[in-house]
XYZ file of N, CA, C and O in Angstrom:
784
model
N 41.972 29.240 26.193
C 40.698 28.897 26.817
C 39.541 29.250 25.883
O 39.555 30.270 25.225
N 38.542 28.394 25.829
C 37.386 28.591 24.974
C 36.483 29.690 25.548
O 36.199 29.708 26.736
N 36.051 30.594 24.665
C 35.113 31.625 25.084
C 33.714 31.026 25.058
O 33.292 30.466 24.042
N 33.002 31.122 26.165
C 31.654 30.564 26.241
C 30.665 31.631 25.793
O 30.619 32.722 26.347
N 29.906 31.275 24.770
C 28.913 32.210 24.250
C 27.530 31.583 24.293
O 27.297 30.550 23.675
N 26.650 32.229 25.030
C 25.258 31.792 25.003
C 24.573 32.518 23.857
O 25.026 33.570 23.409
N 23.485 31.953 23.391
C 22.711 32.572 22.326
C 21.453 33.173 22.954
O 20.635 32.437 23.517
N 21.289 34.502 22.869
C 20.115 35.143 23.492
C 18.782 34.567 23.013
O 17.804 34.568 23.757
N 18.749 34.021 21.788
C 17.505 33.430 21.275
C 17.093 32.202 22.093
O 15.926 31.854 22.144
N 18.072 31.536 22.705
C 17.779 30.327 23.481
C 17.488 30.625 24.944
O 17.011 29.748 25.671
N 17.756 31.842 25.393
C 17.615 32.170 26.821
C 16.238 31.854 27.394
O 16.127 31.391 28.528
N 15.182 32.092 26.610
C 13.826 31.863 27.124
C 13.650 30.410 27.577
O 12.955 30.137 28.556
N 14.277 29.472 26.872
C 14.136 28.051 27.181
C 14.613 27.756 28.604
O 14.023 26.943 29.308
N 15.671 28.437 29.019
C 16.272 28.175 30.321
C 15.505 28.822 31.473
O 15.818 28.597 32.629
N 14.478 29.605 31.130
C 13.661 30.249 32.158
C 12.282 29.600 32.282
O 11.458 30.046 33.058
N 12.022 28.557 31.497
C 10.684 27.965 31.519
C 10.708 26.559 32.108
O 11.736 25.889 32.133
N 9.568 26.131 32.579
C 9.399 24.758 33.033
C 10.070 24.445 34.355
O 10.708 25.279 34.981
N 9.937 23.191 34.742
C 10.422 22.779 36.056
C 11.876 22.327 36.063
O 12.413 22.013 37.104
N 12.532 22.299 34.923
C 13.891 21.761 34.835
C 14.971 22.835 34.775
O 16.085 22.574 34.341
N 14.680 24.040 35.210
C 15.642 25.144 35.072
C 17.028 24.846 35.647
O 18.030 25.062 34.954
N 17.162 24.338 36.879
C 18.517 24.057 37.400
C 19.254 23.007 36.559
O 20.453 23.125 36.307
N 18.510 22.004 36.104
C 19.107 20.944 35.290
C 19.532 21.498 33.931
O 20.646 21.205 33.454
N 18.656 22.309 33.308
C 18.986 22.914 32.014
C 20.271 23.740 32.114
O 21.126 23.679 31.238
N 20.389 24.530 33.170
C 21.569 25.399 33.323
C 22.851 24.580 33.453
O 23.876 24.922 32.877
N 22.799 23.489 34.218
C 23.982 22.620 34.363
C 24.359 22.006 33.012
O 25.535 21.971 32.641
N 23.361 21.523 32.285
C 23.625 20.919 30.976
C 24.191 21.958 30.003
O 25.152 21.685 29.267
N 23.618 23.152 30.034
C 24.078 24.228 29.153
C 25.554 24.544 29.409
O 26.337 24.664 28.462
N 25.915 24.666 30.661
C 27.298 24.985 31.008
C 28.255 23.900 30.529
O 29.298 24.184 29.934
N 27.899 22.644 30.772
C 28.747 21.526 30.334
C 28.937 21.559 28.820
O 30.056 21.425 28.314
N 27.843 21.756 28.097
C 27.926 21.734 26.628
C 28.713 22.931 26.107
O 29.578 22.783 25.234
N 28.434 24.120 26.630
C 29.143 25.304 26.136
C 30.636 25.238 26.442
O 31.454 25.751 25.673
N 31.011 24.579 27.526
C 32.435 24.398 27.834
C 33.136 23.512 26.816
O 34.357 23.480 26.750
N 32.352 22.782 26.018
C 32.939 21.909 24.989
C 33.269 22.677 23.712
O 33.858 22.117 22.794
N 32.851 23.946 23.653
C 33.155 24.764 22.482
C 32.115 24.704 21.371
O 32.312 25.284 20.308
N 31.004 24.012 21.604
C 29.944 23.964 20.586
C 29.211 25.300 20.521
O 29.238 26.084 21.458
N 28.549 25.535 19.400
C 27.779 26.764 19.175
C 26.336 26.532 19.576
O 25.712 25.555 19.152
N 25.794 27.438 20.392
C 24.404 27.328 20.837
C 23.483 27.991 19.824
O 23.668 29.145 19.455
N 22.486 27.232 19.373
C 21.466 27.749 18.456
C 20.103 27.374 19.024
O 20.012 26.632 19.989
N 19.058 27.886 18.403
C 17.701 27.528 18.791
C 17.064 26.815 17.599
O 16.922 27.402 16.521
N 16.729 25.549 17.780
C 16.083 24.770 16.725
C 14.966 23.957 17.356
O 15.141 23.394 18.432
N 13.829 23.895 16.692
C 12.673 23.148 17.174
C 12.253 23.619 18.569
O 11.752 22.833 19.380
N 12.504 24.893 18.880
C 12.141 25.456 20.171
C 13.027 25.019 21.326
O 12.693 25.236 22.478
N 14.160 24.386 21.006
C 15.087 23.888 22.033
C 16.499 24.373 21.741
O 16.851 24.603 20.582
N 17.331 24.481 22.780
C 18.730 24.805 22.531
C 19.416 23.618 21.860
O 19.354 22.490 22.350
N 20.012 23.900 20.715
C 20.686 22.882 19.916
C 22.139 23.319 19.777
O 22.420 24.494 19.543
N 23.045 22.393 19.925
C 24.473 22.718 19.922
C 25.119 22.094 18.697
O 24.943 20.891 18.433
N 25.833 22.938 17.953
C 26.360 22.522 16.661
C 27.877 22.639 16.599
O 28.497 23.413 17.324
N 28.442 21.861 15.685
C 29.852 21.935 15.341
C 29.904 22.174 13.840
O 29.399 21.364 13.061
N 30.464 23.314 13.440
C 30.533 23.697 12.025
C 29.158 23.539 11.352
O 29.024 22.919 10.307
N 28.144 24.060 12.028
C 26.750 24.107 11.561
C 26.069 22.732 11.497
O 24.984 22.585 10.958
N 26.709 21.700 12.054
C 26.110 20.362 12.080
C 25.651 20.042 13.499
O 26.389 20.243 14.466
N 24.429 19.549 13.629
C 23.820 19.262 14.933
C 24.575 18.162 15.663
O 24.822 17.094 15.107
N 24.896 18.427 16.937
C 25.579 17.447 17.768
C 24.673 16.966 18.895
O 24.432 15.777 19.057
N 24.153 17.921 19.681
C 23.361 17.565 20.856
C 22.310 18.647 21.111
O 22.503 19.812 20.759
N 21.211 18.252 21.710
C 20.088 19.152 21.978
C 19.633 18.918 23.415
O 19.701 17.790 23.903
N 19.187 19.967 24.077
C 18.600 19.842 25.417
C 17.085 19.919 25.258
O 16.580 20.820 24.591
N 16.378 18.976 25.854
C 14.921 19.085 25.850
C 14.343 18.503 27.130
O 15.018 17.797 27.869
N 13.094 18.862 27.392
C 12.463 18.446 28.632
C 11.098 17.840 28.400
O 10.413 18.174 27.433
N 10.755 16.952 29.299
C 9.463 16.278 29.252
C 8.859 16.349 30.653
O 9.458 16.906 31.564
N 7.717 15.764 30.826
C 7.048 15.816 32.132
C 7.899 15.154 33.217
O 8.077 15.704 34.299
N 8.434 13.974 32.930
C 9.119 13.184 33.957
C 10.637 13.286 33.937
O 11.301 12.757 34.833
N 11.203 13.911 32.927
C 12.658 14.020 32.848
C 13.064 15.101 31.856
O 12.265 15.522 31.014
N 14.316 15.532 31.975
C 14.916 16.360 30.931
C 16.033 15.512 30.333
O 16.429 14.496 30.913
N 16.520 15.909 29.163
C 17.466 15.025 28.481
C 18.418 15.771 27.570
O 18.123 16.869 27.094
N 19.543 15.131 27.339
C 20.435 15.485 26.248
C 20.108 14.516 25.124
O 20.011 13.307 25.371
N 19.945 15.025 23.925
C 19.679 14.180 22.771
C 20.869 14.294 21.827
O 21.148 15.370 21.302
N 21.580 13.196 21.642
C 22.701 13.151 20.706
C 22.161 12.715 19.350
O 21.593 11.627 19.225
N 22.333 13.573 18.343
C 21.758 13.301 17.031
C 22.286 12.009 16.408
O 21.544 11.300 15.737
N 23.558 11.702 16.617
C 24.135 10.453 16.111
C 24.526 9.547 17.273
O 25.537 8.861 17.250
N 23.690 9.516 18.279
C 23.963 8.740 19.484
C 24.140 7.254 19.233
O 24.844 6.576 19.979
N 23.527 6.733 18.177
C 23.674 5.311 17.852
C 25.122 4.955 17.532
O 25.508 3.788 17.612
N 25.936 5.960 17.180
C 27.333 5.717 16.841
C 28.280 5.870 18.033
O 29.473 5.588 17.915
N 27.771 6.328 19.164
C 28.618 6.523 20.332
C 28.853 5.188 21.057
O 28.000 4.310 21.045
N 29.997 5.065 21.701
C 30.373 3.802 22.356
C 29.526 3.493 23.591
O 29.265 2.345 23.891
N 29.122 4.490 24.348
C 28.266 4.339 25.536
C 28.840 3.405 26.603
O 28.188 2.443 27.015
N 30.060 3.678 27.091
C 30.651 2.808 28.112
C 29.874 2.788 29.430
O 29.948 1.814 30.166
N 29.106 3.828 29.708
C 28.324 3.891 30.948
C 26.942 3.243 30.805
O 26.205 3.110 31.776
N 26.552 2.901 29.558
C 25.238 2.308 29.331
C 24.099 3.248 29.659
O 23.062 2.830 30.168
N 24.269 4.540 29.349
C 23.261 5.542 29.729
C 22.479 6.095 28.542
O 21.545 6.873 28.729
N 22.844 5.707 27.332
C 22.121 6.204 26.157
C 20.832 5.410 25.965
O 20.828 4.181 26.060
N 19.755 6.131 25.692
C 18.433 5.517 25.563
C 17.872 5.806 24.170
O 17.885 6.945 23.708
N 17.368 4.755 23.529
C 16.650 4.900 22.268
C 15.198 5.203 22.635
O 14.537 4.395 23.283
N 14.697 6.379 22.235
C 13.369 6.821 22.680
C 12.273 5.832 22.319
O 11.443 5.492 23.145
N 12.228 5.429 21.068
C 11.254 4.433 20.615
C 11.962 3.530 19.619
O 13.046 3.856 19.131
N 11.356 2.421 19.292
C 11.979 1.479 18.355
C 12.167 2.085 16.966
O 13.003 1.620 16.189
N 11.414 3.129 16.647
C 11.513 3.732 15.317
C 12.596 4.803 15.207
O 12.888 5.267 14.117
N 13.164 5.213 16.327
C 14.250 6.192 16.292
C 15.515 5.450 15.886
O 15.945 4.518 16.566
N 16.105 5.865 14.768
C 17.234 5.122 14.231
C 18.584 5.685 14.669
O 19.519 4.930 14.917
N 18.724 6.980 14.755
C 20.028 7.603 14.967
C 20.199 8.219 16.351
O 21.207 8.008 17.005
N 19.228 8.991 16.788
C 19.356 9.771 18.031
C 19.273 8.878 19.270
O 18.617 7.840 19.264
N 19.965 9.323 20.323
C 19.900 8.667 21.627
C 19.882 9.735 22.703
O 20.491 10.787 22.564
N 19.173 9.454 23.790
C 19.034 10.396 24.910
C 19.819 9.928 26.131
O 19.981 8.729 26.342
N 20.216 10.906 26.936
C 20.629 10.644 28.314
C 19.634 11.428 29.155
O 19.494 12.642 28.994
N 18.921 10.732 30.024
C 17.830 11.341 30.790
C 18.252 11.660 32.219
O 19.041 10.931 32.817
N 17.635 12.739 32.739
C 17.930 13.187 34.106
C 16.640 13.577 34.813
O 15.734 14.140 34.189
N 16.576 13.297 36.104
C 15.417 13.716 36.897
C 15.801 14.711 37.980
O 14.934 15.203 38.689
N 17.108 14.998 38.107
C 17.538 16.031 39.053
C 18.963 16.481 38.730
O 19.692 15.800 38.000
N 19.337 17.623 39.267
C 20.647 18.229 38.995
C 21.799 17.401 39.567
O 22.906 17.411 39.018
N 21.551 16.649 40.641
C 22.601 15.810 41.230
C 23.087 14.751 40.233
O 24.270 14.440 40.164
N 22.156 14.179 39.485
C 22.533 13.171 38.481
C 23.479 13.775 37.444
O 24.435 13.130 37.020
N 23.190 15.005 37.041
C 24.030 15.692 36.052
C 25.416 15.938 36.624
O 26.427 15.658 35.968
N 25.465 16.445 37.857
C 26.750 16.726 38.496
C 27.581 15.446 38.626
O 28.790 15.446 38.370
N 26.935 14.354 38.978
C 27.611 13.071 39.148
C 28.192 12.557 37.822
O 29.247 11.927 37.800
N 27.497 12.847 36.714
C 27.917 12.351 35.398
C 28.710 13.378 34.580
O 28.992 13.132 33.412
N 29.055 14.509 35.179
C 29.681 15.610 34.435
C 30.853 15.142 33.567
O 30.905 15.415 32.367
N 31.794 14.415 34.133
C 32.966 13.963 33.389
C 32.558 13.043 32.236
O 33.082 13.151 31.128
N 31.618 12.155 32.491
C 31.140 11.248 31.436
C 30.429 12.021 30.328
O 30.624 11.742 29.145
N 29.602 12.997 30.724
C 28.889 13.800 29.725
C 29.885 14.543 28.836
O 29.712 14.605 27.613
N 30.930 15.090 29.437
C 31.964 15.777 28.654
C 32.607 14.813 27.657
O 32.840 15.169 26.497
N 32.845 13.582 28.082
C 33.447 12.577 27.194
C 32.494 12.203 26.061
O 32.915 12.065 24.905
N 31.208 12.055 26.367
C 30.221 11.721 25.334
C 30.137 12.859 24.306
O 30.038 12.613 23.097
N 30.159 14.093 24.780
C 30.097 15.246 23.871
C 31.342 15.280 22.992
O 31.241 15.473 21.768
N 32.526 15.067 23.581
C 33.763 15.033 22.777
C 33.693 13.940 21.722
O 34.064 14.145 20.564
N 33.194 12.765 22.107
C 33.084 11.671 21.140
C 32.091 12.024 20.032
O 32.332 11.738 18.857
N 30.972 12.664 20.383
C 29.976 13.060 19.382
C 30.578 14.057 18.386
O 30.291 14.003 17.190
N 31.425 14.947 18.873
C 32.101 15.900 17.985
C 33.054 15.150 17.058
O 33.111 15.423 15.853
N 33.784 14.181 17.594
C 34.723 13.388 16.779
C 33.982 12.580 15.714
O 34.453 12.443 14.588
N 32.823 12.039 16.061
C 31.989 11.316 15.094
C 31.638 12.243 13.934
O 31.711 11.875 12.760
N 31.280 13.491 14.275
C 30.908 14.463 13.238
C 32.128 14.853 12.409
O 32.049 14.931 11.181
N 33.253 15.106 13.056
C 34.475 15.462 12.331
C 34.872 14.360 11.348
O 35.355 14.640 10.259
N 34.673 13.110 11.752
C 35.030 11.967 10.903
C 34.021 11.739 9.780
O 34.252 10.915 8.893
N 32.893 12.470 9.825
C 31.877 12.329 8.779
C 31.112 11.014 8.844
O 30.543 10.579 7.847
N 31.087 10.384 10.023
C 30.385 9.103 10.156
C 28.876 9.298 10.010
O 28.326 10.324 10.403
N 28.238 8.305 9.447
C 26.790 8.350 9.242
C 26.149 7.093 9.818
O 26.730 6.013 9.762
N 24.935 7.233 10.313
C 24.159 6.096 10.795
C 23.527 5.430 9.580
O 22.957 6.110 8.721
N 23.636 4.115 9.492
C 22.973 3.385 8.399
C 21.486 3.302 8.712
O 21.078 2.565 9.607
N 20.721 4.098 8.000
C 19.275 4.152 8.240
C 18.556 3.095 7.419
O 18.983 2.753 6.309
N 17.456 2.593 7.977
C 16.633 1.639 7.232
C 16.061 2.340 6.010
O 15.697 3.512 6.060
N 15.958 1.593 4.930
C 15.311 2.124 3.727
C 13.801 2.133 3.954
O 13.274 1.351 4.747
N 13.119 2.999 3.238
C 11.667 3.095 3.377
C 11.014 1.739 3.133
O 10.068 1.364 3.819
N 11.549 0.978 2.191
C 10.973 -0.335 1.868
C 11.089 -1.331 3.027
O 10.386 -2.342 3.055
N 11.966 -1.052 3.992
C 12.141 -1.939 5.139
C 11.150 -1.658 6.261
O 11.069 -2.422 7.221
N 10.414 -0.542 6.165
C 9.419 -0.223 7.180
C 8.155 -1.038 6.925
O 7.774 -1.277 5.776
N 7.517 -1.448 7.995
C 6.295 -2.246 7.912
C 5.159 -1.409 7.309
O 4.929 -0.276 7.727
N 4.480 -1.984 6.320
C 3.300 -1.326 5.761
C 2.073 -2.093 6.262
O 1.948 -3.286 6.000
N 1.191 -1.424 6.996
C 0.017 -2.132 7.507
C -0.866 -2.653 6.371
O -0.972 -2.034 5.299
N -1.480 -3.793 6.607
C -2.328 -4.441 5.594
C -3.435 -3.496 5.118
O -3.774 -3.474 3.924
N -3.962 -2.689 6.031
C -5.049 -1.770 5.657
C -4.581 -0.767 4.600
O -5.338 -0.404 3.699
N -3.328 -0.324 4.723
C -2.811 0.649 3.758
C -2.444 -0.042 2.451
O -2.694 0.499 1.368
N -1.923 -1.267 2.517
C -1.643 -2.049 1.301
C -2.923 -2.220 0.502
O -2.938 -2.046 -0.719
N -4.006 -2.599 1.206
C -5.305 -2.790 0.551
C -5.784 -1.505 -0.114
O -6.256 -1.508 -1.250
N -5.647 -0.398 0.597
C -6.092 0.905 0.081
C -5.305 1.267 -1.179
O -5.872 1.758 -2.157
N -3.989 1.019 -1.167
C -3.160 1.323 -2.340
C -3.522 0.439 -3.526
O -3.510 0.900 -4.672
N -3.847 -0.829 -3.268
C -4.208 -1.722 -4.387
C -5.573 -1.374 -4.970
O -5.833 -1.628 -6.145
N -6.435 -0.750 -4.158
C -7.764 -0.336 -4.627
C -7.729 0.987 -5.387
O -8.616 1.260 -6.206
N -6.751 1.832 -5.102
C -6.747 3.204 -5.629
C -5.400 3.516 -6.288
O -4.431 3.876 -5.618
N -5.354 3.383 -7.611
C -4.108 3.592 -8.371
C -3.598 5.027 -8.220
O -2.389 5.266 -8.174
N -4.519 5.981 -8.135
C -4.120 7.385 -7.989
C -3.410 7.617 -6.647
O -2.392 8.296 -6.565
N -3.940 7.007 -5.584
C -3.339 7.111 -4.258
C -1.964 6.437 -4.250
O -1.000 6.980 -3.702
N -1.872 5.273 -4.892
C -0.602 4.546 -4.949
C 0.457 5.384 -5.655
O 1.596 5.500 -5.176
N 0.084 5.992 -6.763
C 1.028 6.831 -7.518
C 1.457 8.036 -6.669
O 2.640 8.383 -6.608
N 0.500 8.663 -5.997
C 0.795 9.829 -5.159
C 1.712 9.440 -4.003
O 2.674 10.158 -3.699
N 1.439 8.300 -3.358
C 2.274 7.865 -2.236
C 3.697 7.558 -2.712
O 4.668 7.966 -2.087
N 3.811 6.872 -3.842
C 5.136 6.529 -4.376
C 5.913 7.753 -4.840
O 7.141 7.708 -4.941
N 5.218 8.855 -5.103
C 5.872 10.101 -5.524
C 6.380 10.927 -4.336
O 7.159 11.854 -4.519
N 5.931 10.577 -3.131
C 6.381 11.307 -1.943
C 7.858 11.027 -1.679
O 8.382 9.978 -2.055
N 8.508 11.945 -0.988
C 9.905 11.721 -0.598
C 9.964 10.531 0.361
O 8.968 10.228 1.038
N 11.098 9.850 0.443
C 11.213 8.720 1.375
C 10.883 9.105 2.825
O 10.239 8.335 3.537
N 11.275 10.302 3.233
C 10.980 10.743 4.598
C 9.484 10.878 4.843
O 8.987 10.505 5.913
N 8.767 11.416 3.878
C 7.314 11.550 4.019
C 6.648 10.174 4.014
O 5.719 9.932 4.775
N 7.136 9.293 3.165
C 6.585 7.931 3.148
C 6.786 7.260 4.507
O 5.846 6.663 5.054
N 7.991 7.364 5.060
C 8.264 6.765 6.372
C 7.351 7.354 7.442
O 6.839 6.631 8.301
N 7.155 8.673 7.393
C 6.277 9.322 8.367
C 4.874 8.727 8.352
O 4.306 8.420 9.409
N 4.335 8.554 7.149
C 2.994 7.956 7.041
C 2.995 6.504 7.512
O 2.092 6.073 8.235
N 3.991 5.727 7.101
C 4.025 4.314 7.484
C 4.103 4.153 9.002
O 3.413 3.297 9.570
N 4.910 4.972 9.658
C 4.996 4.909 11.118
C 3.669 5.317 11.764
O 3.211 4.695 12.717
N 3.076 6.361 11.223
C 1.797 6.866 11.745
C 0.686 5.825 11.579
O -0.094 5.578 12.494
N 0.652 5.188 10.396
C -0.392 4.199 10.138
C -0.168 2.909 10.933
O -1.114 2.237 11.306
N 1.058 2.545 11.189
C 1.379 1.271 11.844
C 1.224 1.295 13.354
O 1.052 0.247 13.970
N 1.302 2.470 13.962
C 1.380 2.521 15.428
C 0.112 2.089 16.178
O 0.237 1.482 17.233
N -1.100 2.344 15.696
C -2.263 1.899 16.480
C -2.378 0.368 16.508
O -2.076 -0.307 15.525
N -2.858 -0.146 17.628
C -3.026 -1.596 17.761
C -4.282 -2.092 17.043
O -4.317 -3.209 16.542
N -5.304 -1.259 16.996
C -6.575 -1.687 16.407
C -6.663 -1.323 14.927
O -6.321 -0.208 14.521
N -7.161 -2.274 14.155
C -7.321 -2.079 12.712
C -8.225 -0.884 12.415
O -7.958 -0.101 11.499
N -9.266 -0.725 13.188
C -10.232 0.367 12.992
C -9.522 1.731 13.084
O -9.778 2.637 12.291
N -8.611 1.865 14.052
C -7.871 3.114 14.225
C -6.906 3.329 13.067
O -6.758 4.441 12.567
N -6.241 2.256 12.626
C -5.333 2.371 11.472
C -6.115 2.830 10.239
O -5.682 3.719 9.512
N -7.288 2.224 10.012
C -8.122 2.590 8.856
C -8.545 4.058 8.931
O -8.537 4.766 7.914
N -8.909 4.522 10.115
C -9.329 5.921 10.290
C -8.171 6.869 9.973
O -8.358 7.898 9.303
N -6.978 6.530 10.430
C -5.808 7.373 10.137
C -5.518 7.415 8.644
O -5.189 8.461 8.098
N -5.618 6.275 8.012
C -5.356 6.202 6.567
C -6.370 7.058 5.822
O -6.007 7.885 4.986
N -7.648 6.869 6.146
C -8.712 7.616 5.468
C -8.529 9.125 5.634
O -8.666 9.892 4.684
N -8.176 9.539 6.831
C -7.986 10.963 7.119
C -6.779 11.535 6.355
O -6.763 12.717 6.008
N -5.780 10.698 6.078
C -4.545 11.153 5.433
C -4.592 11.134 3.911
O -3.735 11.745 3.268
N -5.558 10.443 3.330
C -5.625 10.314 1.865
C -5.579 11.670 1.154
O -4.786 11.849 0.223
N -6.376 12.671 1.564
C -6.324 13.956 0.850
C -4.931 14.598 0.850
O -4.504 15.147 -0.163
N -4.221 14.486 1.961
C -2.874 15.064 2.035
C -1.907 14.326 1.122
O -1.074 14.938 0.463
N -2.003 13.015 1.108
C -1.130 12.221 0.241
C -1.383 12.586 -1.210
O -0.442 12.785 -1.989
N -2.659 12.703 -1.583
C -3.000 13.040 -2.973
C -2.472 14.425 -3.367
O -2.196 14.671 -4.537
N -2.314 15.311 -2.392
C -1.768 16.655 -2.665
C -0.247 16.670 -2.633
O 0.373 17.721 -2.792
N 0.360 15.488 -2.348
C 1.824 15.406 -2.286
C 2.406 15.961 -0.988
O 3.577 16.316 -0.928
N 1.545 16.030 0.022
C 1.975 16.609 1.291
C 2.381 15.519 2.273
O 1.890 14.398 2.216
N 3.272 15.876 3.201
C 3.672 14.981 4.274
C 2.690 15.055 5.421
O 1.780 15.890 5.436
N 2.905 14.228 6.378
C 2.031 14.125 7.545
C 1.915 15.444 8.298
O 0.859 15.813 8.768
N 3.022 16.189 8.411
C 3.023 17.422 9.200
C 3.055 18.695 8.366
O 3.379 19.755 8.874
N 2.734 18.594 7.085
C 2.737 19.801 6.226
C 1.490 20.652 6.465
O 0.469 20.207 6.848
């Protein structure tokens, strides 16, 4: 029988917010799978051989399990949700009450087992290349006007470039996109990412 070990560093998470009963049910299901509980990004994260498998997190309207490689899971129940169109790998299963979790317990255990098998097999999600992300016209124009900015942007890591492209592309209005670009220029010139 698997020994269930909670991580005291994660305990605070299970005592906060309105999802406490749901968090506890999810925690028990996951720990019964033999994964290791860690605290990452302020949330309980469950790992297999130090590799992230699933995370518990909560929002205003729901709490969720986030499978890091959820795009690779079969999803026979059709319950995995892609948070936004820009999320490439992770998928969520959302809950609004503890009854939903209890009803899906067997399925959740199967999804967790499959996620562990995906990790054991070393499967990877084919991520879009940075060049495949949309570059807003306002940022293209800015790069063509400023060779120093273009060089600095091209020197950033692909992840930092993607972060900026997503940030610049998301507003609907050109004026807002231009404001974001202008505000970010100093950070780009310093070789910094959006959240540095």
